XYZ file of C-alpha atoms in Angstrom:
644
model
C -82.751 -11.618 -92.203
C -82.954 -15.207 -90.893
C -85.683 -16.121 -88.828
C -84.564 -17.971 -85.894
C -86.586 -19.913 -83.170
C -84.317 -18.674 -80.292
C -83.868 -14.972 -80.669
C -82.938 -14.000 -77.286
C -80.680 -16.981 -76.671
C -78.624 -16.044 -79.776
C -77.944 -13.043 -78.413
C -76.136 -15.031 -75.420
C -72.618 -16.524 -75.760
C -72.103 -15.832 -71.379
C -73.778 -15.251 -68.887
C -72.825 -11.245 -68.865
C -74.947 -11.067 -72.245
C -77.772 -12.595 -69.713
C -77.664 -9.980 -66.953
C -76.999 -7.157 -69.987
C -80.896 -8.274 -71.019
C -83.635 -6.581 -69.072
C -85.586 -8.892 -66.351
C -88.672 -8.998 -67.900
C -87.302 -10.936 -70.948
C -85.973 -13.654 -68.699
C -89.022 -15.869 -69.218
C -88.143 -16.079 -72.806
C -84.706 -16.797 -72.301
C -85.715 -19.777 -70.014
C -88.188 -21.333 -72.884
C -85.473 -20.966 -75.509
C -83.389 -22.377 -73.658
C -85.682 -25.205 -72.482
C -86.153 -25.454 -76.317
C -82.859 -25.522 -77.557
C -81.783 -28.212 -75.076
C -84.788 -30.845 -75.998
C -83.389 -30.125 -79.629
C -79.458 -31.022 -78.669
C -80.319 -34.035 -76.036
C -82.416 -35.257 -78.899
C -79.524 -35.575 -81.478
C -76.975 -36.609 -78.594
C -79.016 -38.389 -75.895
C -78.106 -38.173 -72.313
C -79.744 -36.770 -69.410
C -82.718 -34.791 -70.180
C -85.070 -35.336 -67.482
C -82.556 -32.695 -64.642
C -81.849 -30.780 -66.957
C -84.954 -29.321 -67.850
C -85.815 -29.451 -64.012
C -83.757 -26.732 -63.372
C -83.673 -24.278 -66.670
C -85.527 -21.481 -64.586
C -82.704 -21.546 -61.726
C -79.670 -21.769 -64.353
C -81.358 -18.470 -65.978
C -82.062 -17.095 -62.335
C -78.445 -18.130 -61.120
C -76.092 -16.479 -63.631
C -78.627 -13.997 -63.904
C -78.082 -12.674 -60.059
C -74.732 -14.309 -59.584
C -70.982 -12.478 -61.174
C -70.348 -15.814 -62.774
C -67.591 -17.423 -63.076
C -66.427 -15.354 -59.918
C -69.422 -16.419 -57.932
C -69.258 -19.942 -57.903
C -71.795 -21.855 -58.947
C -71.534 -25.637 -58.020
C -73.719 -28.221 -59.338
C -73.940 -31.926 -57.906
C -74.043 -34.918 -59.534
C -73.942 -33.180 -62.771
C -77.108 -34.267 -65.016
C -78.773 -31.151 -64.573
C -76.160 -29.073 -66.211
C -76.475 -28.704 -69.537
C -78.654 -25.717 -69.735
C -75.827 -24.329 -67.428
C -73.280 -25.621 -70.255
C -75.269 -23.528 -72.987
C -75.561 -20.597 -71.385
C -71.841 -20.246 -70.134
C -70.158 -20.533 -73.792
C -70.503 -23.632 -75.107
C -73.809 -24.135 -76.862
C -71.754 -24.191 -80.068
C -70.373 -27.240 -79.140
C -73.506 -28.723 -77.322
C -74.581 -31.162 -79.808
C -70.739 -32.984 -79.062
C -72.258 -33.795 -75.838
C -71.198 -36.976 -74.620
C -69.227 -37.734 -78.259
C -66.195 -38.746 -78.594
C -63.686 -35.330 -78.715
C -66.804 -33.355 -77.571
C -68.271 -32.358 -74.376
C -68.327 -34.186 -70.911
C -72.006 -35.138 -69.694
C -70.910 -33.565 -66.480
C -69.144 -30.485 -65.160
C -65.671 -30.876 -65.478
C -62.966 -28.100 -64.729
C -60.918 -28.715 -67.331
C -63.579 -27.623 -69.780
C -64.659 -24.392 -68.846
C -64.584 -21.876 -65.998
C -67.453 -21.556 -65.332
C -67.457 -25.343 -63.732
C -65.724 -24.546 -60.555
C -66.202 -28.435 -59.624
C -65.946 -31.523 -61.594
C -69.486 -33.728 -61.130
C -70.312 -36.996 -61.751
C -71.235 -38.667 -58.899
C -73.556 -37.136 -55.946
C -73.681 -35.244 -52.537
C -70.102 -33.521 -53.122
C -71.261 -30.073 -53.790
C -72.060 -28.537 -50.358
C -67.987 -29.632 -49.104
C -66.746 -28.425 -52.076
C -68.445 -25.054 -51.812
C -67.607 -24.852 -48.319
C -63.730 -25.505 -48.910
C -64.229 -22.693 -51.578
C -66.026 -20.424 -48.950
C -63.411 -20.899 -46.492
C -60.665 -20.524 -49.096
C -62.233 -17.124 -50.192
C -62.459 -15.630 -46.602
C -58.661 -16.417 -45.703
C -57.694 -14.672 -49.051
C -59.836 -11.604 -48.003
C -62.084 -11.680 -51.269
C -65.897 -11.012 -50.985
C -67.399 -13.420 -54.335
C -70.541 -15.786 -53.447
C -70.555 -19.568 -53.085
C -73.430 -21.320 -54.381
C -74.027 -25.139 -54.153
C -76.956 -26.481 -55.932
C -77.940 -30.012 -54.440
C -81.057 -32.160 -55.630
C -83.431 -33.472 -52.792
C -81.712 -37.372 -54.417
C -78.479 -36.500 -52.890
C -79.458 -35.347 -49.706
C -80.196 -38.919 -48.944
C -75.846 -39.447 -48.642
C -74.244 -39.154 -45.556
C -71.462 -36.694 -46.432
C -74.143 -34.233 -47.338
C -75.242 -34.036 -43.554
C -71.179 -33.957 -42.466
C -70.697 -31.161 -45.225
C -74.215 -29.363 -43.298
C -73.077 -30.099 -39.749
C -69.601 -28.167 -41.012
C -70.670 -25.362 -42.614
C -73.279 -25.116 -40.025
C -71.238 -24.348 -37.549
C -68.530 -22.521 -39.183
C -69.650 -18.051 -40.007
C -68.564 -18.834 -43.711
C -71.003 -17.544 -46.236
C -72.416 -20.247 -48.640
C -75.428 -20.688 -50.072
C -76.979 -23.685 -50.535
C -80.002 -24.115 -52.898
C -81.892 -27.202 -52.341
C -83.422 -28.336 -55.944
C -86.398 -30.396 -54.350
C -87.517 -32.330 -57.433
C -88.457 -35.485 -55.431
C -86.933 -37.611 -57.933
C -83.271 -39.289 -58.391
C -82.837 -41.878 -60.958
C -85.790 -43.607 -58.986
C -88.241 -41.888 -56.748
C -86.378 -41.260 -53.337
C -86.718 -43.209 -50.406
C -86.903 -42.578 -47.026
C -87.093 -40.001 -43.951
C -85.665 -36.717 -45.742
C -87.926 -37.582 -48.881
C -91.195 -37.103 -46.830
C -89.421 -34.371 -44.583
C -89.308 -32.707 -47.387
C -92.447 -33.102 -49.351
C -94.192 -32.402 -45.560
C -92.610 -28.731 -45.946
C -92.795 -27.906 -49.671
C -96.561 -28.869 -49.131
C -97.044 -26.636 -46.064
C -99.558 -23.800 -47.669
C -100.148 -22.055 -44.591
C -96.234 -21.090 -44.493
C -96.263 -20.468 -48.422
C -99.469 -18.649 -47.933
C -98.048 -16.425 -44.808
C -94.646 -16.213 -46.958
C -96.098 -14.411 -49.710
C -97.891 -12.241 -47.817
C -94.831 -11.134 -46.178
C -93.532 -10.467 -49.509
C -96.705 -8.452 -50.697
C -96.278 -6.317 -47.933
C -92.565 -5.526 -48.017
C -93.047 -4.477 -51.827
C -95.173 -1.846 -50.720
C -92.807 -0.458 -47.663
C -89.736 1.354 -47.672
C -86.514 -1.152 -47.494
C -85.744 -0.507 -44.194
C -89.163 -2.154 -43.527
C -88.029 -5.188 -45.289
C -85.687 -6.781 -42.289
C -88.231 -6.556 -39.507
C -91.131 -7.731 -41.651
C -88.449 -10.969 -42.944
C -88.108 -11.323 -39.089
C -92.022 -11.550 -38.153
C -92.449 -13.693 -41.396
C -89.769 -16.138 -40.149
C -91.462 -15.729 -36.204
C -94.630 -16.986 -37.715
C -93.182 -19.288 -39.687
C -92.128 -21.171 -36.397
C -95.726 -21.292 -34.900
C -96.775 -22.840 -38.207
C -94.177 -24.969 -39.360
C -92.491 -25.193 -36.140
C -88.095 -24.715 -37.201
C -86.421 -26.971 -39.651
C -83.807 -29.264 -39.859
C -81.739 -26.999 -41.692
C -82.007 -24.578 -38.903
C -81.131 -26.749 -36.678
C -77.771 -27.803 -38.597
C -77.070 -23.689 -38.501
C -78.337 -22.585 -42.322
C -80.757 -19.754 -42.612
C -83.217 -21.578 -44.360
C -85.399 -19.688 -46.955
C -88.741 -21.690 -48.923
C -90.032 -23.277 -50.440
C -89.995 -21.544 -53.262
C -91.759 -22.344 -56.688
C -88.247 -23.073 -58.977
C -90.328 -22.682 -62.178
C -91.411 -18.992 -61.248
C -88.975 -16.409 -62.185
C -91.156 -13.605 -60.098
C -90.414 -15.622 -57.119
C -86.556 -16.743 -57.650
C -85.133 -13.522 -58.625
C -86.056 -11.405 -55.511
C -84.935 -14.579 -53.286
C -82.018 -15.266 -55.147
C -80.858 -11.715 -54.734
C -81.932 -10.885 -51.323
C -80.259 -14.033 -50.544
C -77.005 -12.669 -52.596
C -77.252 -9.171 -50.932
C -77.945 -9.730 -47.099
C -75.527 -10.795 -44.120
C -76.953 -13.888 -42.149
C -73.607 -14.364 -40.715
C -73.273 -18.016 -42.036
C -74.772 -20.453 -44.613
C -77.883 -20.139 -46.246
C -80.502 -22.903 -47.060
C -82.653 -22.218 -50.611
C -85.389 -24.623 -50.657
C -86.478 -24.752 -54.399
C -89.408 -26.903 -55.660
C -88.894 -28.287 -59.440
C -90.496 -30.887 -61.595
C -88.221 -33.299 -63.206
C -88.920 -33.286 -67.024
C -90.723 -29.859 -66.633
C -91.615 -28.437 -70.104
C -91.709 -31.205 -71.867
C -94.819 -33.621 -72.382
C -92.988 -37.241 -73.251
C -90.588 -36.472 -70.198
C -93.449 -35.273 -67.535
C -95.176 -38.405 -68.415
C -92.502 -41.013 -68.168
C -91.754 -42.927 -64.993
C -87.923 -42.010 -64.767
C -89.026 -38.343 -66.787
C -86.644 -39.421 -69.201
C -83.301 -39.487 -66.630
C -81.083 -40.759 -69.259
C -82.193 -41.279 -73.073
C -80.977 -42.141 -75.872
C -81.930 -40.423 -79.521
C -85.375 -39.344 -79.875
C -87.499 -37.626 -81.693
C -88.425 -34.237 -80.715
C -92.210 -34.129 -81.503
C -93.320 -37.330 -80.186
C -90.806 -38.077 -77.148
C -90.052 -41.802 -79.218
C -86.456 -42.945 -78.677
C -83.868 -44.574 -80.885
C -82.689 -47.554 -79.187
C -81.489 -50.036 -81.192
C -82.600 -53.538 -80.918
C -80.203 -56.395 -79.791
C -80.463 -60.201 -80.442
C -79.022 -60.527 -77.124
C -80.476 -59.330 -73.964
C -78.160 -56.777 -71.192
C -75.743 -57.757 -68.544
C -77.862 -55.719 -66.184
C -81.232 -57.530 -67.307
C -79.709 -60.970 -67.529
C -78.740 -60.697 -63.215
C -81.995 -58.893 -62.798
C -83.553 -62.390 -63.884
C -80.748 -64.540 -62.685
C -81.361 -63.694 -59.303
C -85.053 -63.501 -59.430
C -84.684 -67.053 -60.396
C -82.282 -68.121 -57.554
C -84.644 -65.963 -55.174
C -87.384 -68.627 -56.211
C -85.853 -71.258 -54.431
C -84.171 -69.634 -51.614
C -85.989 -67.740 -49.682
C -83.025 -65.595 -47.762
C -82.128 -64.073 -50.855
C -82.986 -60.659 -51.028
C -81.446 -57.666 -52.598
C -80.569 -53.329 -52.159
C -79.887 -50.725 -54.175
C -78.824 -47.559 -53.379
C -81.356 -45.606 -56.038
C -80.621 -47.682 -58.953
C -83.479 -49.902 -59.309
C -83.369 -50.425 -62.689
C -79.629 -49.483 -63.253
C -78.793 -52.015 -61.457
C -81.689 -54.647 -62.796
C -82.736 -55.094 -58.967
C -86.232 -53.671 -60.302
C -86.970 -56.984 -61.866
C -86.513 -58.661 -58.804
C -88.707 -56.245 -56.720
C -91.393 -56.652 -59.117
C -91.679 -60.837 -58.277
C -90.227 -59.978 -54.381
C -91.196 -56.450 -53.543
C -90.972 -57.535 -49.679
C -87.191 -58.904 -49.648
C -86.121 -55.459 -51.605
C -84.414 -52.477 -50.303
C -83.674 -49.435 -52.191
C -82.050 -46.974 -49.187
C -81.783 -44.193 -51.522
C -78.381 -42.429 -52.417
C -76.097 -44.005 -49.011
C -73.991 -46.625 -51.075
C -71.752 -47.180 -47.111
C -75.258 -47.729 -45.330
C -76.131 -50.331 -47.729
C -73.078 -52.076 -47.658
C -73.315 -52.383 -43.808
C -76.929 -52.742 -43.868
C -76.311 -55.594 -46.361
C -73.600 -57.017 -43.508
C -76.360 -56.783 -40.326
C -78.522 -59.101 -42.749
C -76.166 -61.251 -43.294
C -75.390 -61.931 -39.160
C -78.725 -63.778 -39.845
C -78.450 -66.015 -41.861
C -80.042 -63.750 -45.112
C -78.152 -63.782 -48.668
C -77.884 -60.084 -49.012
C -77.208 -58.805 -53.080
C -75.849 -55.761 -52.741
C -76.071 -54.626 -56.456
C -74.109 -51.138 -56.609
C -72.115 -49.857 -59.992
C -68.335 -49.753 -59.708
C -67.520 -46.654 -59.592
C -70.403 -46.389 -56.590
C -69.133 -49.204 -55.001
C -65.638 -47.371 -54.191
C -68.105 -44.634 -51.393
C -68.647 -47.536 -49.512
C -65.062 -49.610 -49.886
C -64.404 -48.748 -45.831
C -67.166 -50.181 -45.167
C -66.981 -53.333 -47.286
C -63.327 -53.601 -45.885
C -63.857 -53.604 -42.189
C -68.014 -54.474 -41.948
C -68.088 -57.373 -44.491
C -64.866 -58.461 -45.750
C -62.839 -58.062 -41.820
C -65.557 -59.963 -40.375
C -66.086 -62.883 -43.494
C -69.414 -62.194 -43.642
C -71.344 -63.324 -46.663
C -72.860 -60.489 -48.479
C -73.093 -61.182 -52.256
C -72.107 -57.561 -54.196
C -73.217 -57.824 -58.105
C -70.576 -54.925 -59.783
C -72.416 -53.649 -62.646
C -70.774 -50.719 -65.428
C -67.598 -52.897 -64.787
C -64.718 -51.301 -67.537
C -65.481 -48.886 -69.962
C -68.773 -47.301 -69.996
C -68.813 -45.287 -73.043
C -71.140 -41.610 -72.882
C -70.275 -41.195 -69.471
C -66.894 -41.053 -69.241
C -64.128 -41.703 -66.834
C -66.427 -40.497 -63.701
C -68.606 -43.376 -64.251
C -65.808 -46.218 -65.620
C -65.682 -49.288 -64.084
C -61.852 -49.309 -63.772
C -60.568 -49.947 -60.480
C -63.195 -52.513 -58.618
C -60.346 -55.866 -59.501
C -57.774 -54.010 -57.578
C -59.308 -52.705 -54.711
C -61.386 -56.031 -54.387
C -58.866 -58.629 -55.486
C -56.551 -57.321 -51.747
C -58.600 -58.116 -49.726
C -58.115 -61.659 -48.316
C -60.734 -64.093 -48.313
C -62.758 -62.439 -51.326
C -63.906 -64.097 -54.030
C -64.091 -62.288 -57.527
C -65.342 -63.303 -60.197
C -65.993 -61.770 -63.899
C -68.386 -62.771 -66.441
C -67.203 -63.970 -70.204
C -70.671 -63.270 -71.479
C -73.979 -63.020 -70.386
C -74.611 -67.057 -69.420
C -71.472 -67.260 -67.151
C -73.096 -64.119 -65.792
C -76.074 -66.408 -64.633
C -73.716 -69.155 -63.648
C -72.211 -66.316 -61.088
C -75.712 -65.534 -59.546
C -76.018 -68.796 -58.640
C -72.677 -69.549 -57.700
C -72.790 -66.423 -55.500
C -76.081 -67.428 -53.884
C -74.513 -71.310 -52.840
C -71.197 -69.391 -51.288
C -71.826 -68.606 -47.739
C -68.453 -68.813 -46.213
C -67.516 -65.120 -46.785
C -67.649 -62.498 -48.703
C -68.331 -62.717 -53.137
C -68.482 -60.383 -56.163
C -68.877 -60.653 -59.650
C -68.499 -57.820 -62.260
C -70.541 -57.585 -65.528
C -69.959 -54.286 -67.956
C -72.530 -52.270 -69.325
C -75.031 -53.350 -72.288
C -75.731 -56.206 -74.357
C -74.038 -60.059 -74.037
C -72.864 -61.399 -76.888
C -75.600 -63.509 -77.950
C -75.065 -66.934 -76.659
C -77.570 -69.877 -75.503
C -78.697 -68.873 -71.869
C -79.475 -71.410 -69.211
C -82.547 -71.435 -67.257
C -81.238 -71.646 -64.364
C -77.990 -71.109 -63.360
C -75.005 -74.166 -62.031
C -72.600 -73.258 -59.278
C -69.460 -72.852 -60.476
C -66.131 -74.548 -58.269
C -64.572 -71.794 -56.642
C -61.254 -70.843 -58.230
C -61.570 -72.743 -61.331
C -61.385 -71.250 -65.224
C -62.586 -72.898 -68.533
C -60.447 -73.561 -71.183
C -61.863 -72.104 -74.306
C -59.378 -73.214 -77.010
C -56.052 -74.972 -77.071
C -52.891 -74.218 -78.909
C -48.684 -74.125 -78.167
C -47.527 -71.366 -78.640
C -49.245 -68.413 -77.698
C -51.765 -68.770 -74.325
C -54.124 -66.005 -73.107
C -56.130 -65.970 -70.083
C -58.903 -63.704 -70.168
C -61.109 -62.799 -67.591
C -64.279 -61.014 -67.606
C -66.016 -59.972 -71.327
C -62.928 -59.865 -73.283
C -63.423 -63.193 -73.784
C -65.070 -62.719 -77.134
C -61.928 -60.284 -78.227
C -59.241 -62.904 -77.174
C -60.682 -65.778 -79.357
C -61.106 -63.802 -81.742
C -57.408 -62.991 -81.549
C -56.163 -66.293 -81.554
C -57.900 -66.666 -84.879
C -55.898 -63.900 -86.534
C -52.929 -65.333 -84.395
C -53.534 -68.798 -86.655
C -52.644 -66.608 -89.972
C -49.698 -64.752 -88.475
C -48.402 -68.994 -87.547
C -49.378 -68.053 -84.096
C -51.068 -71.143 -82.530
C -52.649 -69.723 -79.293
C -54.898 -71.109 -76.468
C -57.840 -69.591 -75.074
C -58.455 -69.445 -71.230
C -61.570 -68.143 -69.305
C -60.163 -67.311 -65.876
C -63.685 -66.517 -64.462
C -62.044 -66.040 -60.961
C -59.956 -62.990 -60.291
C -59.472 -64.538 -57.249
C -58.896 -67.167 -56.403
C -56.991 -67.577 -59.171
C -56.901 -71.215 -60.689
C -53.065 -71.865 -60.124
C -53.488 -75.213 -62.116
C -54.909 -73.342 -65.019
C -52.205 -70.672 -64.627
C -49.226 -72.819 -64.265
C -50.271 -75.180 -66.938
C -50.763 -72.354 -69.328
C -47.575 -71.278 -68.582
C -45.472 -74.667 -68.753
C -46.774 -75.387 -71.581
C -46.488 -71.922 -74.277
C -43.653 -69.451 -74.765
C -46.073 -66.833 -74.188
C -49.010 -66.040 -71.595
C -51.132 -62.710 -72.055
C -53.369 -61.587 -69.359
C -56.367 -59.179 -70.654
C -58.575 -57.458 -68.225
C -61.436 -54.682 -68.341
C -59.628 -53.006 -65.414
C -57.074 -50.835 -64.038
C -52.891 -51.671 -62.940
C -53.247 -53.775 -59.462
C -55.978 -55.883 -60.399
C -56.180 -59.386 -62.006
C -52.809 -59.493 -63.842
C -50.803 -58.341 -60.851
C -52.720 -61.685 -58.861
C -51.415 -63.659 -61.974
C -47.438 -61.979 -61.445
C -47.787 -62.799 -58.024
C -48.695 -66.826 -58.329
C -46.117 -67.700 -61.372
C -43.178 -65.354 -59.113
C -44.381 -67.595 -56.031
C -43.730 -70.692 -58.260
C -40.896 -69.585 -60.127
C -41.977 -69.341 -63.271
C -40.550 -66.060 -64.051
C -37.077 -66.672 -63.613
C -36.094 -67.454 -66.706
C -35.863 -71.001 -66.490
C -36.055 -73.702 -69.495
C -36.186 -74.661 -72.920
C -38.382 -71.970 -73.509
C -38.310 -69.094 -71.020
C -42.075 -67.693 -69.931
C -42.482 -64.069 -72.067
C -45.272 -62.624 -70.112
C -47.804 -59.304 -70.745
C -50.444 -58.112 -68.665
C -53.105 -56.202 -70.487
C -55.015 -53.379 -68.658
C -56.555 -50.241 -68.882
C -54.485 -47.652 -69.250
C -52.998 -45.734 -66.400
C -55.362 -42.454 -67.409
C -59.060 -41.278 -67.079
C -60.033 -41.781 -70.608
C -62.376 -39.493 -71.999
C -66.125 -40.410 -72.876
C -66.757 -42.083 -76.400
C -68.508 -45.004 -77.803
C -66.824 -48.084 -75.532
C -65.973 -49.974 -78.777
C -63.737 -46.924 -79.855
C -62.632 -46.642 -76.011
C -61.305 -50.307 -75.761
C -59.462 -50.187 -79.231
C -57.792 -47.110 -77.600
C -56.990 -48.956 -74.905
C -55.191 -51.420 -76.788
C -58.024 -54.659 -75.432
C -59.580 -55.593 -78.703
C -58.589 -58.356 -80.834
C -55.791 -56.475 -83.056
C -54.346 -54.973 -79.576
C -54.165 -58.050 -78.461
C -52.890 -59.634 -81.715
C -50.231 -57.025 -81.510
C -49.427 -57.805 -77.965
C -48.931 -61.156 -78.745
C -46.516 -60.580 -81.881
C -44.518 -57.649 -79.992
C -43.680 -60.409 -77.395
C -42.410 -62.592 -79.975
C -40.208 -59.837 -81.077
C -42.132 -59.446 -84.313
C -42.484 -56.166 -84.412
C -43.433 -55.453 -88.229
C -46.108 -57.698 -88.191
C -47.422 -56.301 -84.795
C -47.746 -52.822 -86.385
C -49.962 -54.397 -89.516
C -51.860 -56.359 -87.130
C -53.051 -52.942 -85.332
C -53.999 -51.204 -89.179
C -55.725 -54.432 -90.614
């Protein structure tokens, strides 16, 4: 017989093995399962730190709850993959975040027991309501549940989903997960709301022994003795917010103890509020496991590491990260300009604005998860006279695009936005890919946009972005390491609207913009054997474009190529619209203009290293070799180009 480490938890393939075992084995479950998901995060990295947060109430969930046809809803996502073991997929679990293998988030597609699709935060209490209300027009009787961390509460659509439900009879139930962490420790109001009630011991005190008694009374006691524990409750406590937004609020509750979340969860599951129900659970980020509990972030998002001693795998790079090169870049600037300062919206250190806080902890603002308050909060600082660097990701970015629209961009004002995770991001996916920010940015009129070639143009942008105060600026850098190139001190303002040339040839042009760069010379290398002799452009602005640039480029070869790190609608479509303006696409000449736009394609691509990702994609040097060649009508040679 085979000795195995997880006994119980090989017994489970979904979660109807689970509530087949008897209660009292349910702490085991929980430590194997704590066990076996340090051992697959370890092999796969990824987030760790939720995950183990929350192993107790993925055991106690699907334990009370008729998964799949109670819902279960997680936000954000980070914290599911105990939920993806236990629900039929722990075969596959060490594919997490690989390329063919499993998303880091919930994701419909892949299972049904994710009745949502995650990724980013504060969507889980309007989803569960639209599935609440959904279930009680069709007549059917299944629970909702919505499982929320204290980080995301922090967003302003939770309170809009809260202010709904609250005032709607539709059962959901909402389980707060009160770790008080995010990616960063949360800021603000709700953050010390809520540590004021989870550390209210006379309530918790007068709470259990409401519970002590009711175990020892008949169950028709239990209602009236929940009534005078909740009447006392008020004279101590005083009501919530959550009752005050219409939830039956219940906690807080210890989410580690199983004694105390199975008899909530199912009283919860079995009695008739008449409307939504507020769970307030209490977790530790990290919890179980030592490296974790002592880390600062308690080890949020990791790479490879080594189960016994917490030690992770990164590998070194010669050249330092996009995000760490602005962190320093605009600590720099912020040396000589004192109305510099700079928000995040919980991604200190995502984002790199945790370097500059360290050196300027006064003229930082981290307003927690509320990415369309810091984009107008960034615009009321701005009205006087302050540089505001509103450093978001993206994909983030796009929750506050109203309000960088009609606040900042309507209105010319000069708020700076740094756009980091611009294109692919590799391990997590198309929910976190920087696809879309050059098209939804680029029409808008009066923006400038501007895109990195490597990491010292990157520096060039800070300060060219700090010097620009007559409206509205971004520049977009991708995710990891630059390329390795000599880095000025400090950075020179660039002219607005103007590109570099890189390399000069007649035949074959391409204009690059953004971190391609590297991929397009390298392409007009291989071009050089093929016969191919091909310029090299660095458009740097996205827009303005640099018409001169443009038009030269495209007077003077027989074929221009675009290549972008973003979706259809973004840079190349600016570059269709100046040479159609000027004419240069009618056909005209000795040589008539052939001319390609390379983007992203027009899909959510799938999680995988970004190197793999972009050759899928068709934007690395033999896609755009073959680009090239196809365009020239040599075909043959376009199809060895791609198997070199």
């Amino acid at each position: 017989m085979t000795d195995t480490k997880t006994p119980l938890l090989d017994r489970i393939d979904l979660p109807s093995d689970l509530r087949a075992l008897p209660e009292g084995s349910l702490r085991q479950v929980a430590d194997e399962l704590r066990a076996e998901m340090i051992d697959a995060v370890s092999v796969t990295g990824g987030h760790l730190g939720a995950g183990l947060g929350v192993v107790e109430l993925t055991v106690a969930l699907h334990y009370v709850f008729n998964t799949p046809d109670d819902r279960v809803i997680w936000d954000v996502g980070h914290q599911a993959y105990p939920h993806k073991i236990l629900t039929g997929r722990r075969g596959r679990i060490r594919t997490l975040r690989q390329g063919g293998g499993l998303s880091g988030f919930t994701k419909r597609k892949e299972s049904d027991y994710d009745p949502f699709g995650a990724g980013h935060s504060s969507t889980s209490i309007s989803a569960g309501l639209g599935m609440a209300v959904a279930r009680d027009l069709a007549g059917k009787k299944n629970n909702v549940i919505a499982v929320i961390g204290d980080g995301s509460m922090s967003a302003g659509m939770a309170y809009e989903a809260m202010n709904n439900a609250g005032a709607m009879h539709s059962r959901l139930v909402v389980i707060l997960n009160d770790n008080d962490m995010s990616i960063a420790p949360p800021t603000g109001a709700m953050s010390a709301y809520l540590a004021r009630l989870a550390s209210g011991r006379a309530y918790l005190k007068l709470r259990d022994y409401g519970k002590q008694m009711a175990a020892h009374l008949p169950k028709r006691f239990d209602r009236a003795i929940s009534r005078a524990v909740e009447h006392a409750r008020g004279y101590v406590t005083g009501g919530t917010l959550f009752e005050e937004l219409g939830f039956y609020y219940v906690g807080p509750i210890d989410g580690h103890n199983l004694d105390h979340l199975l008899p909530v969860l199912k009283n919860v599951r079995d009695a008739d509020v008449g409307g939504p129900v507020l769970v307030h659970v209490v977790t530790q980020k990290g919890k179980g496991y030592g490296p974790a509990e002592a880390s600062a972030d308690k080890y949020h998002g990791v790479a490879t590491f080594d189960v016994v001693t917490g030690a992770q795998a990164k590998p070194k790079s010669n050249a330092p990260s996009y995000t760490r090169v602005f962190g320093e870049a605009l600590t720099e600037e912020a040396r000589h300009d004192d109305k510099i300062v700079a928000i995040t919206a919980a991604m200190p250190s995502g984002t790199g604005v945790d370097i500059f806080g360290k050196a300027f902890p006064e003229r930082t603002f981290d307003v927690g998860i509320a990415e369309q308050h810091a984009v107008t909060f960034a615009a009321g600082l701005a009205t006087e006279g302050y540089k505001p660097f509103c450093a978001i990701y993206s994909t983030f970015l796009q929750r506050g695009y109203d309000q960088l629209v009609h606040d900042v961009a309507l209105q010319g004002l000069p708020v700076r936005f740094p756009i980091d995770r611009a294109g692919l991001v590799g391990a997590d996916g198309a929910t976190h890919a920087g696809a879309f920010d050059l098209a939804y940015l680029c029409c808008l009129p009066d923006m400038v946009v501007m895109a990195a070639g490597d990491e010292a143009e990157l520096v060039h942008m800070v300060a060219t972005a700090a010097a620009y105060d007559e409206g509205p600026s971004a520049f977009r850098y991708p995710r990891g390491d630059g390329v390795g190139v000599e880095m000025p001190t400090r950075g020179s303002v660039l002219e607005i609207g103007k590109g570099r040339m890189m390399r000069e040839g007649t035949r074959a042009a391409i204009l690059s913009l953004g971190t391609r760069l590297s991929d397009s010379l390298k392409a007009a290398e291989i071009l050089e054997t093929y016969g191919v002799s091909t310029s090299v452009a660095d458009a740097r602005f996205a827009k303005p474009i640099d018409r001169d640039l443009l038009f030269r480029l495209a007077r003077a070869h027989e074929i221009l190529i675009t290549v972008e790190e973003g979706s259809i609608g973004g840079f190349g479509a600016q570059v269709f619209q100046a040479l159609s303006e000027e004419g240069l696409l009618d056909g005209v000449g000795r040589h008539p203009l052939k001319v390609r736009a390379m983007v992203l394609p027009d899909v959510y691509m799938d999680h995988d290293k970004p190197e793999k990702m972009y050759a899928q994609a068709g934007l690395d040097a033999k896609g755009i070799v073959a680009k090239v060649l196809e365009a020239m009508g040599r075909g043959e040679d376009a199809a060895r180009a791609m198997i070199a």
